[in-house]
């Protein structure tokens, strides 16, 4: 009985004590590196978009600058300009699109992103039992190693932004976020969280300057295409009217194709999305400000003095940064037209309940390093 109790205590300590992450993270990383190698070696590659991406950037390399005229085997180019630059680099790294070379590059990207996610989780003091889940996703290994999607680079840049924000290096975080947005528009889902974090961490004035930086970088990224056809670029790179095809949905088939593609259905999803953002804003995301929603809005319109702002900033912890961005992104992806109502309800309630406690840093009263 005594041995069993000690074994249970050891298991609980292993699952909850962050000190074990010093050896658990490297062990998981090495194991996943071997798994990635095995997948590339043994599992057949699945062609979806890689060839089309290479075809599109080949036209860019050959001098085409009108976004509306760049096309590939799966259709026109519908991603922002950073996507073009990333796959242009891959074109040269893979000697014109060699798939095996591409898988090696994406394998390195996967492992780099994994290491970055682990670092972000450790800063947020996530318990050790969560970390093995990071290396067990069949979907992630497939997307990175067998599909070579541009999502991988967008997500990698987003995690760089999260890490920078956790370390309170705000400008680098905003630059990384803008680069992620320049690869794929879906990164916009995290924008409400980033705005809320910056307002509380650096104040309204500096937050607006960070927003201006993000916008300016988007213009800079798109500059080679703007002189030729600026309207064509933005209409393709940020196509907000794009419709999710009914044939790709699984969970919403019960509503029928006509209703699924209707304007009313899209408006309903947008309304629920906004309602959920407001719910989490009022009950979770403004806790560092120690104000109700009305008080938070007043704080934006009439920013507090330096002493009060610094007190609020000290409560923007690495855990708050990680939780807020991931929650906002999860809400957005759950409002995609391919997810079922039950999944949405369970996920949102789980997040709302799981973040019911204040995620203000326990060390908030201690002085933090100077902000950039």
PDB file of C-alpha atoms in Angstrom, residues 154-155 157-159 161-162 165 173 176-178 180-181 184-198 214 273 277 285 321-333:
ATOM      1  CA  UNK A 154       1.558  31.405 -40.931  1.00  0.00           C
ATOM      2  CA  UNK A 155       1.151  29.510 -37.665  1.00  0.00           C
ATOM      3  CA  UNK A 157       5.047  33.269 -37.395  1.00  0.00           C
ATOM      4  CA  UNK A 158       2.017  33.587 -35.113  1.00  0.00           C
ATOM      5  CA  UNK A 159       3.800  31.569 -32.423  1.00  0.00           C
ATOM      6  CA  UNK A 161       4.440  36.744 -32.110  1.00  0.00           C
ATOM      7  CA  UNK A 162       2.951  34.992 -29.066  1.00  0.00           C
ATOM      8  CA  UNK A 165       4.334  39.260 -26.566  1.00  0.00           C
ATOM      9  CA  UNK A 173       5.586  40.561 -31.727  1.00  0.00           C
ATOM     10  CA  UNK A 176       5.856  38.686 -36.540  1.00  0.00           C
ATOM     11  CA  UNK A 177       2.055  38.865 -36.407  1.00  0.00           C
ATOM     12  CA  UNK A 178       1.930  41.085 -39.501  1.00  0.00           C
ATOM     13  CA  UNK A 180       1.844  35.773 -40.378  1.00  0.00           C
ATOM     14  CA  UNK A 181      -1.114  37.812 -41.642  1.00  0.00           C
ATOM     15  CA  UNK A 184      -2.676  33.807 -44.741  1.00  0.00           C
ATOM     16  CA  UNK A 185      -5.722  35.920 -43.938  1.00  0.00           C
ATOM     17  CA  UNK A 186      -7.063  33.437 -41.365  1.00  0.00           C
ATOM     18  CA  UNK A 187      -4.556  34.854 -38.855  1.00  0.00           C
ATOM     19  CA  UNK A 188      -6.994  37.778 -38.552  1.00  0.00           C
ATOM     20  CA  UNK A 189      -8.884  35.594 -36.063  1.00  0.00           C
ATOM     21  CA  UNK A 190      -6.239  36.438 -33.441  1.00  0.00           C
ATOM     22  CA  UNK A 191      -6.413  40.198 -34.009  1.00  0.00           C
ATOM     23  CA  UNK A 192      -9.084  40.973 -31.356  1.00  0.00           C
ATOM     24  CA  UNK A 193      -6.943  39.274 -28.696  1.00  0.00           C
ATOM     25  CA  UNK A 194      -3.818  41.129 -29.759  1.00  0.00           C
ATOM     26  CA  UNK A 195      -5.662  44.437 -29.572  1.00  0.00           C
ATOM     27  CA  UNK A 196      -6.988  43.667 -26.085  1.00  0.00           C
ATOM     28  CA  UNK A 197      -3.546  42.557 -24.890  1.00  0.00           C
ATOM     29  CA  UNK A 198      -1.779  45.642 -26.238  1.00  0.00           C
ATOM     30  CA  UNK A 214       1.001  46.046 -38.507  1.00  0.00           C
ATOM     31  CA  UNK A 273     -19.011  34.929 -33.467  1.00  0.00           C
ATOM     32  CA  UNK A 277     -16.158  37.624 -28.496  1.00  0.00           C
ATOM     33  CA  UNK A 285     -10.140  39.207 -21.299  1.00  0.00           C
ATOM     34  CA  UNK A 321      -1.228  36.406 -23.453  1.00  0.00           C
ATOM     35  CA  UNK A 322      -1.286  32.724 -24.414  1.00  0.00           C
ATOM     36  CA  UNK A 323      -4.794  32.034 -23.136  1.00  0.00           C
ATOM     37  CA  UNK A 324      -6.343  35.108 -24.730  1.00  0.00           C
ATOM     38  CA  UNK A 325      -4.853  34.587 -28.194  1.00  0.00           C
ATOM     39  CA  UNK A 326      -5.599  30.858 -28.298  1.00  0.00           C
ATOM     40  CA  UNK A 327      -9.144  31.400 -27.006  1.00  0.00           C
ATOM     41  CA  UNK A 328      -9.885  34.024 -29.647  1.00  0.00           C
ATOM     42  CA  UNK A 329      -8.499  31.791 -32.367  1.00  0.00           C
ATOM     43  CA  UNK A 330     -10.500  28.805 -31.135  1.00  0.00           C
ATOM     44  CA  UNK A 331     -13.739  30.803 -31.152  1.00  0.00           C
ATOM     45  CA  UNK A 332     -13.037  31.944 -34.702  1.00  0.00           C
ATOM     46  CA  UNK A 333     -12.238  28.483 -36.034  1.00  0.00           C
TER      47      UNK A 333
END
